[in-house]
CSV table of C-alpha atoms in Angstrom, one decimal:
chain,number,residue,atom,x,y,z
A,272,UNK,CA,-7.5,29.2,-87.2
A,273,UNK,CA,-5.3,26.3,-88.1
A,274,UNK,CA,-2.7,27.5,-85.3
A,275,UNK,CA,-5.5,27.2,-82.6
A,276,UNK,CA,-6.9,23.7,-83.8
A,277,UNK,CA,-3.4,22.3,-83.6
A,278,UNK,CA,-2.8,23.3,-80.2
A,279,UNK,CA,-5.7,21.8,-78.6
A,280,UNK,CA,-5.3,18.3,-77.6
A,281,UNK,CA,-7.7,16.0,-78.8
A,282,UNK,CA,-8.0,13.5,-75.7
A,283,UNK,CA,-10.1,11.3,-76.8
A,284,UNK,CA,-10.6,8.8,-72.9
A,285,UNK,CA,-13.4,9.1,-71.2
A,286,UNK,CA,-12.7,12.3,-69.0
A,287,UNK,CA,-12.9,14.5,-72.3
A,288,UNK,CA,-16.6,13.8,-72.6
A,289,UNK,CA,-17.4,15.4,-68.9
A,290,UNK,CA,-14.9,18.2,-70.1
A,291,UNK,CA,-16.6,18.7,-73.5
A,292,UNK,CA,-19.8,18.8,-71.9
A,293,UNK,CA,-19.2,21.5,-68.9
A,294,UNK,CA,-17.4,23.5,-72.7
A,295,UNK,CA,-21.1,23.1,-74.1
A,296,UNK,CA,-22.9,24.4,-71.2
A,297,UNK,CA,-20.9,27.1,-70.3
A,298,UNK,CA,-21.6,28.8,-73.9
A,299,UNK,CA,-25.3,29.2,-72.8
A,300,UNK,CA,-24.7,32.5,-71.7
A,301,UNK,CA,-23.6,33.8,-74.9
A,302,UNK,CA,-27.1,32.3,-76.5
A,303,UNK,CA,-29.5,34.7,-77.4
A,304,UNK,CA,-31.9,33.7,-79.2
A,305,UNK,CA,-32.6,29.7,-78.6
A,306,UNK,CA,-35.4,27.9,-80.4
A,307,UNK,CA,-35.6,25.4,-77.7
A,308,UNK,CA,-34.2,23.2,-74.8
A,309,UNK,CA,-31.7,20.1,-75.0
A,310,UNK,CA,-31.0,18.2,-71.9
A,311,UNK,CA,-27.7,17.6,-70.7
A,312,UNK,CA,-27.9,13.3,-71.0
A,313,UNK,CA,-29.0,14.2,-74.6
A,314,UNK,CA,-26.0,16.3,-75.5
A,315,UNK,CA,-23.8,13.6,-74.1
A,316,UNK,CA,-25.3,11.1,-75.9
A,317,UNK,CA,-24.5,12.7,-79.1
A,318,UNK,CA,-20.8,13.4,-77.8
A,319,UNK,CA,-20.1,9.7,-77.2
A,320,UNK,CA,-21.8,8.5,-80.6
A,321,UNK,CA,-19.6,11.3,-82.6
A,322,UNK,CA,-16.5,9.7,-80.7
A,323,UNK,CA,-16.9,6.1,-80.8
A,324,UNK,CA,-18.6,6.3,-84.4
A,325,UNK,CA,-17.5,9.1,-87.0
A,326,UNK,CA,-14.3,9.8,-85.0
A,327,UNK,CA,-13.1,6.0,-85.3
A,328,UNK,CA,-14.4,5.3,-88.8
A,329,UNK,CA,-13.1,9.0,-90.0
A,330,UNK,CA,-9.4,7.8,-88.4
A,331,UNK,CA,-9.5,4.5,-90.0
A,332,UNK,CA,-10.2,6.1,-93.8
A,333,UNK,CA,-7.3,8.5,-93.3
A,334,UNK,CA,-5.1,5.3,-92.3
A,335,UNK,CA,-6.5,3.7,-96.0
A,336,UNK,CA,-5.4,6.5,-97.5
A,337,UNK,CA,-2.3,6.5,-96.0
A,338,UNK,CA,-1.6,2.9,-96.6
A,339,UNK,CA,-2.4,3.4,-100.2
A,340,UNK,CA,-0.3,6.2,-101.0
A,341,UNK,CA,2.6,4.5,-99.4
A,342,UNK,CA,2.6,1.6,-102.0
A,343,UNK,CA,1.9,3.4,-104.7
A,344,UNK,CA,5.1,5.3,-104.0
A,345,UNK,CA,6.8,2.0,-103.3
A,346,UNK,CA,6.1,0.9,-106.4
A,347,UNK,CA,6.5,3.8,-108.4
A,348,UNK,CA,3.1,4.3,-109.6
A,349,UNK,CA,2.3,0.9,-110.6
A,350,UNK,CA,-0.2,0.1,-107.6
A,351,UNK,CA,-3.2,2.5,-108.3
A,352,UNK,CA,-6.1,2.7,-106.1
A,353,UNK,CA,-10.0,3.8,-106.3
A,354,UNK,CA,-12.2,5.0,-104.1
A,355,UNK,CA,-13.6,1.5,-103.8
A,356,UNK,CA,-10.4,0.2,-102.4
A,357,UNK,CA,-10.5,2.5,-99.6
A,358,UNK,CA,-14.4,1.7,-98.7
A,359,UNK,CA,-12.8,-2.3,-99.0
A,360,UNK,CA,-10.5,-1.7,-96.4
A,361,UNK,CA,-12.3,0.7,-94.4
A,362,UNK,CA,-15.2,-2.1,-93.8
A,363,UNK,CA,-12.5,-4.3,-92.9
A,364,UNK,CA,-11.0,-2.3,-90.5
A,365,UNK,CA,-14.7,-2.0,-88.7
A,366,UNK,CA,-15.6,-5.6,-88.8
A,367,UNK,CA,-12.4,-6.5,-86.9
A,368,UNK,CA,-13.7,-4.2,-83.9
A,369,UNK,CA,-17.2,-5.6,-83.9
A,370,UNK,CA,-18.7,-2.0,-85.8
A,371,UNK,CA,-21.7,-1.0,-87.3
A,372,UNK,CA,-21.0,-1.8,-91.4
A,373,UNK,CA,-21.1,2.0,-93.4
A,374,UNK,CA,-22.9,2.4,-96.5
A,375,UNK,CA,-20.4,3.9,-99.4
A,376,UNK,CA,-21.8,6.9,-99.4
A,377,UNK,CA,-20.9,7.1,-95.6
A,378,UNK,CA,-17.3,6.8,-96.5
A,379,UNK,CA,-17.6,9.2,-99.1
A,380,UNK,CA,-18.9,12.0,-97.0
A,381,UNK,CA,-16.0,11.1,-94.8
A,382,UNK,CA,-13.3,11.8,-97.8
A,383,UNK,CA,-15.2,15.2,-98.8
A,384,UNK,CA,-14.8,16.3,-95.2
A,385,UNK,CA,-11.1,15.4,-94.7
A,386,UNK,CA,-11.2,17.5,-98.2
A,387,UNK,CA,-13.0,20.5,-96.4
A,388,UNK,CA,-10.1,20.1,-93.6
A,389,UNK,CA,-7.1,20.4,-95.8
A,390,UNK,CA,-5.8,17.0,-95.2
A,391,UNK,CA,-6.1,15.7,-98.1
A,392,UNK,CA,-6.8,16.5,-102.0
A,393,UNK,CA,-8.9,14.5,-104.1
A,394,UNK,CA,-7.4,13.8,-107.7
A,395,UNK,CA,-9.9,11.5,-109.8
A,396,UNK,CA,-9.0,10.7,-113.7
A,397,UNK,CA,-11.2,8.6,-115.6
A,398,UNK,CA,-11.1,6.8,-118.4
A,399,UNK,CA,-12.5,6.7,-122.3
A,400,UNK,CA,-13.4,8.9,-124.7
A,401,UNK,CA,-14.8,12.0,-123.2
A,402,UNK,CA,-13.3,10.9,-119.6
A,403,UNK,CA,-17.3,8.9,-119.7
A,404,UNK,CA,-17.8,5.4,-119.3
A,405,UNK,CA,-14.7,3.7,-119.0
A,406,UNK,CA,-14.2,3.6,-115.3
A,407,UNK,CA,-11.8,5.8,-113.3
A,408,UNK,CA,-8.9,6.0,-110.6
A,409,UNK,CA,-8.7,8.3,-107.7
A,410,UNK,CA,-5.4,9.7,-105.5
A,411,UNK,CA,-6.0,11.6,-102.4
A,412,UNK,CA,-2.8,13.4,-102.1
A,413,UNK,CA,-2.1,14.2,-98.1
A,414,UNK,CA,-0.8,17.3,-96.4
A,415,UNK,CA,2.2,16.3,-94.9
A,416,UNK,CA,2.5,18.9,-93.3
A,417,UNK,CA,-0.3,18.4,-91.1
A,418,UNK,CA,-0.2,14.4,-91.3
A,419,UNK,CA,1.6,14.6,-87.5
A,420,UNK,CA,-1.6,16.2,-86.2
A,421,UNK,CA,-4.3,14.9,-87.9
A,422,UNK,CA,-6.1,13.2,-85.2
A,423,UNK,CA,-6.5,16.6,-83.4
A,424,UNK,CA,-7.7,18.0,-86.0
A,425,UNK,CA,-10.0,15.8,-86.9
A,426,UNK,CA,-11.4,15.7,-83.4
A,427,UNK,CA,-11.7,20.0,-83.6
A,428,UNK,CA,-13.4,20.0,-86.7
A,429,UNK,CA,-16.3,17.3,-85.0
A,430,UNK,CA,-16.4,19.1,-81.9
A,431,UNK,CA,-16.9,22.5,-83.6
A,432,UNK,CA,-19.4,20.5,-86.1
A,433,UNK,CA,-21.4,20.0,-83.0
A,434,UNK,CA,-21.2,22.8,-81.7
A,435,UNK,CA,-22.7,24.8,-84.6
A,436,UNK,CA,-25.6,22.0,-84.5
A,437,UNK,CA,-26.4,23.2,-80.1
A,438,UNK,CA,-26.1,26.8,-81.3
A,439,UNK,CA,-29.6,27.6,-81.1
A,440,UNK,CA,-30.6,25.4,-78.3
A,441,UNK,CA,-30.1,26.1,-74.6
A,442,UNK,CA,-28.4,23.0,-72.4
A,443,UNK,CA,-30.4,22.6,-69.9
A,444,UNK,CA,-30.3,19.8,-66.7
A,445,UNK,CA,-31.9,16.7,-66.7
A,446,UNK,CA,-34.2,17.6,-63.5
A,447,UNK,CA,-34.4,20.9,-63.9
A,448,UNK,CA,-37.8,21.2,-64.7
A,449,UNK,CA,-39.2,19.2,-62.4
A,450,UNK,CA,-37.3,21.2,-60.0
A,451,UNK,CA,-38.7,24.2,-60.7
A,452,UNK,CA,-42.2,22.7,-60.9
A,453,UNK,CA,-42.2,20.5,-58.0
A,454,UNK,CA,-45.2,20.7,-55.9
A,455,UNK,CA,-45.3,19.4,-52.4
A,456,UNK,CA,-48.0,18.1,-50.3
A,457,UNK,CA,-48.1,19.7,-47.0
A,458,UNK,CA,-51.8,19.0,-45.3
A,459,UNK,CA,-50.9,16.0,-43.6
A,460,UNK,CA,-48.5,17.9,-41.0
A,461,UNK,CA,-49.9,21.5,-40.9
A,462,UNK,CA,-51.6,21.3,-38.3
A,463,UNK,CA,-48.6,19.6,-35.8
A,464,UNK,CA,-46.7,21.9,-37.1
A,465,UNK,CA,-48.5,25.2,-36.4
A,466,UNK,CA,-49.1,23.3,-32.6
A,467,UNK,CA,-45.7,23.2,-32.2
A,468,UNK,CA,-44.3,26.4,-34.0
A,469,UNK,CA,-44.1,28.1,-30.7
A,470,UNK,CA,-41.8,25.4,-29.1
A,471,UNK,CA,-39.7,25.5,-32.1
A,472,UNK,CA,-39.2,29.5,-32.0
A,473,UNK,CA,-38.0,29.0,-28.6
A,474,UNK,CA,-35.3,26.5,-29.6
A,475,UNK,CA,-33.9,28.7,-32.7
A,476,UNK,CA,-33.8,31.6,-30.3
A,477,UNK,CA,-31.9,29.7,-27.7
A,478,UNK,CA,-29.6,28.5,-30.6
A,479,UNK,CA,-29.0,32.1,-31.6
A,480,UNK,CA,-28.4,33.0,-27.8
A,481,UNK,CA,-25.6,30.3,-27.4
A,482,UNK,CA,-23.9,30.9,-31.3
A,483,UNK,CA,-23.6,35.1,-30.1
A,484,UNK,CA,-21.1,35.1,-28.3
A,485,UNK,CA,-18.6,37.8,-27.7
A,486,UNK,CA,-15.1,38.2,-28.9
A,487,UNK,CA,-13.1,39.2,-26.2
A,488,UNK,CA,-15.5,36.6,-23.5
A,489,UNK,CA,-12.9,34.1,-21.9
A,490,UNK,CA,-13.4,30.1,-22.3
A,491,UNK,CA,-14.4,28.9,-19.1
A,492,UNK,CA,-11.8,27.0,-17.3
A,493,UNK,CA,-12.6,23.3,-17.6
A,494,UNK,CA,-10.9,20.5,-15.5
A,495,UNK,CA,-10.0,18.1,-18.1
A,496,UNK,CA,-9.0,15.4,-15.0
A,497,UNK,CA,-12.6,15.2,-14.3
A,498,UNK,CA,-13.7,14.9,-18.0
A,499,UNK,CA,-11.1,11.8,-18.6
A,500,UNK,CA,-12.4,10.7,-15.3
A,501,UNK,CA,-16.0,11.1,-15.8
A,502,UNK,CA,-16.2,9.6,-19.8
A,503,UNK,CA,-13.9,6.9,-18.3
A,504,UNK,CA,-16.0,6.0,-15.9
A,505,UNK,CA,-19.5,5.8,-18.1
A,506,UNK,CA,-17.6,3.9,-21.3
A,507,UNK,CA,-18.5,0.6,-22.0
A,508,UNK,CA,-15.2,-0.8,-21.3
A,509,UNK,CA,-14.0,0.9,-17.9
A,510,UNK,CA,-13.2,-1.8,-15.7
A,511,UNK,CA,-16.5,-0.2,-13.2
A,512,UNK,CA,-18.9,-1.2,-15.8
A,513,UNK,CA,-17.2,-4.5,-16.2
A,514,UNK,CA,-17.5,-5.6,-13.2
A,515,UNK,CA,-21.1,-4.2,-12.5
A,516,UNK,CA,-22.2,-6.2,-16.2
A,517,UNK,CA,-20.3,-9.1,-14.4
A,518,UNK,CA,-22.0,-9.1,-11.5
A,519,UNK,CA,-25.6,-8.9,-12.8
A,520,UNK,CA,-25.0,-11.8,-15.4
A,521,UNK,CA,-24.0,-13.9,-12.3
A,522,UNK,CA,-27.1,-12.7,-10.2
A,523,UNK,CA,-29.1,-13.3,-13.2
A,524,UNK,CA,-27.6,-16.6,-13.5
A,525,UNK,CA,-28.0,-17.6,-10.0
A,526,UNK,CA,-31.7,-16.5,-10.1
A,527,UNK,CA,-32.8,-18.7,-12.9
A,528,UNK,CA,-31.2,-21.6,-12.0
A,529,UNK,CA,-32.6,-21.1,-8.6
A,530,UNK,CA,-36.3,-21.2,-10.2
A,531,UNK,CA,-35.8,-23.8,-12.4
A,532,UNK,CA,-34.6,-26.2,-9.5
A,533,UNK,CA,-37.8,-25.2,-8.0
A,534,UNK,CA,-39.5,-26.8,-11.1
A,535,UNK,CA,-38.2,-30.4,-10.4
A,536,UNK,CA,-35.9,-29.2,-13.3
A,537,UNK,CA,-32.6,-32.0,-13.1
A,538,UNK,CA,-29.5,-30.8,-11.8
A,539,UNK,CA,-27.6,-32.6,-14.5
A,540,UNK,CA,-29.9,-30.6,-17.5
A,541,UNK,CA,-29.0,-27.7,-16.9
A,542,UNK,CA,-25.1,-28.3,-16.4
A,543,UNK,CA,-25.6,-30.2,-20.1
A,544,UNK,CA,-27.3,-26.8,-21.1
A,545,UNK,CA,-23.9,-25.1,-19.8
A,546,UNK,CA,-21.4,-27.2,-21.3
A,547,UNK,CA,-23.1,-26.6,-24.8
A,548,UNK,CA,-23.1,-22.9,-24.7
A,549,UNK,CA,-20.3,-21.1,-25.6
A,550,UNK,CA,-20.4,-18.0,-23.5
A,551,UNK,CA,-22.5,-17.2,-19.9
A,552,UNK,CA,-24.6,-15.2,-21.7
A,553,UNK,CA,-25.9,-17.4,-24.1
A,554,UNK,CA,-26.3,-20.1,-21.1
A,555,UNK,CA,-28.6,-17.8,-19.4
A,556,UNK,CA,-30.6,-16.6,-22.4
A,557,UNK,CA,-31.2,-20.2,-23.2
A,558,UNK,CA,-32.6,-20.8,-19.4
A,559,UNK,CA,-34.5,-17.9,-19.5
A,560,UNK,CA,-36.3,-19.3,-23.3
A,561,UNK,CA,-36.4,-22.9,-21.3
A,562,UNK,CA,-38.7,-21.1,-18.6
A,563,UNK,CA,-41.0,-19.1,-20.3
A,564,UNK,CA,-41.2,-22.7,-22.6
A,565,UNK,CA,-42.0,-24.2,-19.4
A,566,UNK,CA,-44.5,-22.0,-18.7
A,567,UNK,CA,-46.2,-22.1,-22.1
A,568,UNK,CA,-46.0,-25.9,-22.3
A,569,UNK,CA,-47.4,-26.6,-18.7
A,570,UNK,CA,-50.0,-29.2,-19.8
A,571,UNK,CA,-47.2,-31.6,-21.5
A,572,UNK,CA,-45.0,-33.8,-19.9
A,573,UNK,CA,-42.2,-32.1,-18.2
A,574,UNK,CA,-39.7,-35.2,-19.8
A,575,UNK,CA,-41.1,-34.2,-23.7
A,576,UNK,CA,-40.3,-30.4,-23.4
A,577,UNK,CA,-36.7,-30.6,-21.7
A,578,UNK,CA,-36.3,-33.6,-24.5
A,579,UNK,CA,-37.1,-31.3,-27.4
A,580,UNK,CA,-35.5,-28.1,-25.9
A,581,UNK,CA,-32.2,-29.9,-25.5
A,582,UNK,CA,-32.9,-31.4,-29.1
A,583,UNK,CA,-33.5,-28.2,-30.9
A,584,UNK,CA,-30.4,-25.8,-28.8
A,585,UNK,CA,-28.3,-28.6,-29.5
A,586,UNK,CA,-29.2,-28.7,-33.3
A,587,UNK,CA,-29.7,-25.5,-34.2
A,588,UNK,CA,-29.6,-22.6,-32.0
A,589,UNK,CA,-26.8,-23.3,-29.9
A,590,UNK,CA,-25.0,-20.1,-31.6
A,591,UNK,CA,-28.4,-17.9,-32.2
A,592,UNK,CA,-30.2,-18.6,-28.9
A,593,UNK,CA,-31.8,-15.1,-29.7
A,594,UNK,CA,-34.1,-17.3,-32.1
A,595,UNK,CA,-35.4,-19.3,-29.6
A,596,UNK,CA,-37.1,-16.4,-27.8
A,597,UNK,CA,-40.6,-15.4,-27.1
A,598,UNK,CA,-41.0,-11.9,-28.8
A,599,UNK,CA,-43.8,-9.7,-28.8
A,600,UNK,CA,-42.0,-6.7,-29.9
A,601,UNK,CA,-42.6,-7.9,-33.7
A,602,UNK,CA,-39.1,-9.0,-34.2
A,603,UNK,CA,-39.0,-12.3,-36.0
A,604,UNK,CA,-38.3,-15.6,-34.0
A,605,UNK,CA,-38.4,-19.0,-34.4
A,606,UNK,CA,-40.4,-19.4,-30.9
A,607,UNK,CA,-44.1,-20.5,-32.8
A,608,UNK,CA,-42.3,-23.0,-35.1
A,609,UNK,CA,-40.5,-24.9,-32.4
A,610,UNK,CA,-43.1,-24.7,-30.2
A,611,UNK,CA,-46.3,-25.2,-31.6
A,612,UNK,CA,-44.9,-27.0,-34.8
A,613,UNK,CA,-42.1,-29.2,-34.1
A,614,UNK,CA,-43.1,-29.7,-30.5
A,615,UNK,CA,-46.7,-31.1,-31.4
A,616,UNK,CA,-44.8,-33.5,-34.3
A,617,UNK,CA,-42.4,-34.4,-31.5
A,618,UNK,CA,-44.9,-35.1,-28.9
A,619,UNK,CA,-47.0,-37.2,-31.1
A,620,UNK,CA,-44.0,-39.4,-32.1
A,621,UNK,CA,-42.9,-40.2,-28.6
A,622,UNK,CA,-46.6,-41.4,-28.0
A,623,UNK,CA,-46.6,-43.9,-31.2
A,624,UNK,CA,-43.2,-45.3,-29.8
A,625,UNK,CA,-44.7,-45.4,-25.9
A,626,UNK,CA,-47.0,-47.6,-27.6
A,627,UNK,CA,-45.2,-49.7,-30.1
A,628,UNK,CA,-43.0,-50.6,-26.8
A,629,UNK,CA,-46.0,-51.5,-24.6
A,630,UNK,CA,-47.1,-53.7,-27.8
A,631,UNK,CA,-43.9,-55.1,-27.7
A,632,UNK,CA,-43.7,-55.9,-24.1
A,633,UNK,CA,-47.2,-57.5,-23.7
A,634,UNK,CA,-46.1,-60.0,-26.7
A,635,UNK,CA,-42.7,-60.6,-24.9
A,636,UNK,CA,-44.7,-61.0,-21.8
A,637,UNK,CA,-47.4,-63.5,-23.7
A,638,UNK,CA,-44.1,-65.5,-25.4
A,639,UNK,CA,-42.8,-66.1,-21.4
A,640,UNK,CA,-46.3,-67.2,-20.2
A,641,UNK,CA,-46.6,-69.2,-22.8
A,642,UNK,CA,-43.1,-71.1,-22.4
A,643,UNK,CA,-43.5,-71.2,-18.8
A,644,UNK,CA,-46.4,-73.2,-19.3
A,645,UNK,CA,-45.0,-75.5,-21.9
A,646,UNK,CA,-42.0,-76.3,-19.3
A,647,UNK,CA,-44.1,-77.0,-16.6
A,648,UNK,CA,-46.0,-80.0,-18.9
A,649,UNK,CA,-42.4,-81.4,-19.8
A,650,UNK,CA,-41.2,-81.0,-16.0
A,651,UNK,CA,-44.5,-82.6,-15.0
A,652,UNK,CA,-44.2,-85.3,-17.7
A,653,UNK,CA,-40.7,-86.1,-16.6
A,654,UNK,CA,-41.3,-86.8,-12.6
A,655,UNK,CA,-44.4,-88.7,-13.7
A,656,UNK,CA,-43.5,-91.0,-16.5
A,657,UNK,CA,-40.9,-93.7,-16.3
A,658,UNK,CA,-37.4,-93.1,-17.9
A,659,UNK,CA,-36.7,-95.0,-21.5
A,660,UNK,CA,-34.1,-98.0,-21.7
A,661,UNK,CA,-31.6,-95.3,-23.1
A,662,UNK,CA,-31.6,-92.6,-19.5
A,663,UNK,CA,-31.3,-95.8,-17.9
A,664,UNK,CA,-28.3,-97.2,-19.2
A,665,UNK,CA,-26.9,-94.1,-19.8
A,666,UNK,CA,-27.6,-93.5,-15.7
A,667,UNK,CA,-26.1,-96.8,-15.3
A,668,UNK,CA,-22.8,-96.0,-17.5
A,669,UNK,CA,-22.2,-92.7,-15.4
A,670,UNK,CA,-22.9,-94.2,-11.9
A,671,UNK,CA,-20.1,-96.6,-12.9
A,672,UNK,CA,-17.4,-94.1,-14.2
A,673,UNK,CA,-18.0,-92.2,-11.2
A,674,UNK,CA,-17.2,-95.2,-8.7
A,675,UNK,CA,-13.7,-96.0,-11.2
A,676,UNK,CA,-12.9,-92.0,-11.4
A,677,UNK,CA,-14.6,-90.3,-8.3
A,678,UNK,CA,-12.6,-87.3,-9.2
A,679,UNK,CA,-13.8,-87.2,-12.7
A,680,UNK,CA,-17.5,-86.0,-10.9
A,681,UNK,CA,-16.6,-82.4,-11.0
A,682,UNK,CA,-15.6,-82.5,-14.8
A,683,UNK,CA,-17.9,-84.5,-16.6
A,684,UNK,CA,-20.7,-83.3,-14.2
A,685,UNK,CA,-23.5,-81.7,-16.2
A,686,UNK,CA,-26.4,-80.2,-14.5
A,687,UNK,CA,-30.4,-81.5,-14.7
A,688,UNK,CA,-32.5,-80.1,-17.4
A,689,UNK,CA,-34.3,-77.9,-15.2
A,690,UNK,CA,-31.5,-76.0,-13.9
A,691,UNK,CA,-29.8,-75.4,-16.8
A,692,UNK,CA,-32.8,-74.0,-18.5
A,693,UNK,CA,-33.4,-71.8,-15.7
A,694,UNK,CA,-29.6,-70.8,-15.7
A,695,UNK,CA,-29.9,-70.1,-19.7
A,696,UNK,CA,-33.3,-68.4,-20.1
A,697,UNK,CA,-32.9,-66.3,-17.0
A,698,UNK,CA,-33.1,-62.7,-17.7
A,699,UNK,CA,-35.7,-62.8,-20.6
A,700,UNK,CA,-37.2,-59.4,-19.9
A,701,UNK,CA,-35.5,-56.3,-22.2
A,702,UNK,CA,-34.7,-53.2,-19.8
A,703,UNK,CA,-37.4,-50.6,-21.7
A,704,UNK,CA,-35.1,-47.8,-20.2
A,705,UNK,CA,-33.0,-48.8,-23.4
A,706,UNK,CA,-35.4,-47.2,-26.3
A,707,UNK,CA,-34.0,-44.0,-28.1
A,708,UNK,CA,-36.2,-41.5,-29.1
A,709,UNK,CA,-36.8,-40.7,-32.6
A,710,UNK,CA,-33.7,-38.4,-33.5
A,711,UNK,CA,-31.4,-40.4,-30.8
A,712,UNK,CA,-31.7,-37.4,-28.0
A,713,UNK,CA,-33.3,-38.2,-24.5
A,714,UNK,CA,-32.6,-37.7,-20.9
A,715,UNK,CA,-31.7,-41.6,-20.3
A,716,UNK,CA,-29.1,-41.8,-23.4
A,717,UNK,CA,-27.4,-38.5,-22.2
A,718,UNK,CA,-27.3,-40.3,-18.3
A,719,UNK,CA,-29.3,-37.6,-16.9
A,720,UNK,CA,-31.3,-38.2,-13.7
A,721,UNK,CA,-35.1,-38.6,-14.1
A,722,UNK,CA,-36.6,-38.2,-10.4
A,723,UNK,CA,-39.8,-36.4,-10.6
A,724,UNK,CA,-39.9,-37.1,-14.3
């Protein structure tokens, strides 16, 4: 018996508990007479808790015991030890790892099973009259010669341990049960299924028909040139289907920009719709969502919808034009929010700026009224009113220097009043082409054309 414990290897990773567990199982044939069921997640459950718990803390009071005996051999029997000294150290020992704290009589269970083992013997003398009352020290004295294999040992008596406790009970499979009970609910497709039993008889048999064949039949003799030739010529990247998917992009191409030109659609928009897409096919998927915008959008202004197409491509679909499409195959696009959201938010902001820059240009338009009006009075007051002592002399003075100097004239020359307010206040009214829109993007700042618009 102790022959066979030594020589199996108590492994204690995390591969031994699979291993244990298939061990376990396959002894249910030699079961007869169970008392009940265990399930397998239960029985490895109990293998993991007798490795990481009893194994550890059993190892660790061996080490005590160990340590213990070692000093008091140093010493020369001057460093006794209790029992209590081993729990000490043992609790120690857990606490470092982060373990559950055992209760003394956990330890001592521990000691009377390394006794049952034969690893160690348990030598207690106590003290006072009648050995009673006067306290007591113990000595476990170890079998050397199975101190080298005492882990494996340790780890055989456990396993066997828990073995004897799934003795009477049969190991069964977590889903096993349910398995064997499972019911399943068949009403729903009887009846498509009986319609279409005969159709599937004839498939089977045709199946069986084309897996029987005969031994000694010869392969038919297959042209692999045409094969290559053939799957060559229907891959996606044969240089035939290239140039055929090349050729309709560009008629596709050609087409829509044909139509949109049609629409009174700017030349120079749809190049700027080109130069901001980064392959030909995303150019024409984004024509093809500016014409079915067009069409949804016919009662706005044809300048509002190329401004907020060019706006939203540019911002934010310029690398997902798929987004911008009109779906009605229940695929998810942003078509309804740009749209019917964003659109009627941009339209309504272009309005209130048309009309704070009509505002703007009556006032401007009042301001020059008014000053041409105020200009007149002092133009009329001038001709009609006689000129002070001051013009006169000053008239006088210039009239002089310009008979002593008559090449001075053309220097010191400075024109009437009138002229030189006409020269300086020309150009009064502010080019209105010059207003933005509300996020910076229109057809005038980009220098497109706007005939038609």
């Amino acid at each position: 018996m102790l022959s066979t414990i030594v020589t199996v290897p108590a492994n204690n990773g995390k591969f031994i508990v699979k291993d244990l567990l298939k061990r376990f199982v396959s002894f249910n044939f030699r079961k007869k007479f169970c008392r009940g069921t265990i399930r397998v997640s239960q029985v490895e459950t109990m293998i993991k808790k007798m490795r990481a718990q009893q194994y550890e803390r059993i190892l660790k009071v061996y080490w005590a015991i160990s340590v213990k005996n070692q000093n008091y051999k140093n010493s020369f029997g001057v460093d006794r030890y209790s029992a209590c000294d081993i729990y000490k150290i043992v609790v120690e020992l857990l606490k470092r790892n982060s373990k559950k704290t055992p209760c003394v009589r956990t330890v001592q269970r521990d000691i009377k099973m390394l006794n049952d083992i034969g690893l160690i013997r348990t030598k207690l003398r106590k003290f006072g009259k009648d050995n009673i009352g006067h306290g007591s020290v113990a000595h476990y004295i170890q079998n050397m010669e199975l101190a080298p294999h005492h882990k494996q040992i340790i780890w055989e008596y456990l396993v066997a341990m828990l073995e004897e406790k799934l003795e009477s009970k049969m190991i069964v499979g977590d889903f096993d049960e349910d398995i064997k009970n499972a019911v399943f609910d068949t009403k729903k497709y009887c009846k498509p299924l009986q319609s279409s039993s005969h159709y599937t008889n004839i498939l089977h048999s045709n199946d069986n028909v084309a897996s029987s064949m005969s031994r000694h039949s010869p392969p038919p003799v297959i042209n692999k040139a045409n094969i290559s030739y053939s799957n060559y010529k229907n891959s996606k990247n044969s240089i035939y289907n290239s140039k055929i998917q090349k050729n309709n992009i560009l008629t596709e191409k050609n087409n829509v920009v044909t139509r949109l030109i049609n629409r009174d659609i700017p030349k120079d928009f749809i190049d700027k719709i080109k130069d901001l897409s980064n392959n030909e096919q995303t150019y024409v998927n984004a024509l093809h969502n500016l014409e079915m915008a067009l069409d949804d959008n016919k009662q706005s202004k044809l300048k509002y919808v190329l401004e907020h197409f060019l706006e939203q491509f540019t911002n934010c679909y310029r690398y997902k034009v798929w987004m911008m499409m009109k779906r009605s195959d229940g695929v998810i696009s942003d078509y309804d929010v740009i749209w019917k959201e964003r659109f009627t938010e941009f339209v309504q902001k272009k309005v209130a700026l048309n009309d704070y820059v009509k505002n703007v240009l009556a006032m401007e338009a009042r301001d020059r009224e008014e000053r041409s009006r105020e200009r007149s009075k002092e133009h009329s007051k001038e001709h009609s009113g006689e000129r002070s002592g001051e013009q006169e002399k000053m008239i006088n003075q210039q009239s002089l220097e310009l008979a002593n100097n008559p090449e001075q004239y053309t220097v010191n020359w400075t024109p009437p009043k009138k002229i030189y307010e006409k020269i300086s206040k020309s150009n009064i009214i502010k080019d209105s082409l010059g207003f933005k829109g509300i996020k910076g993007v229109t057809l005038d700042s980009l220098g497109i054309s706007k005939k038609v618009i």
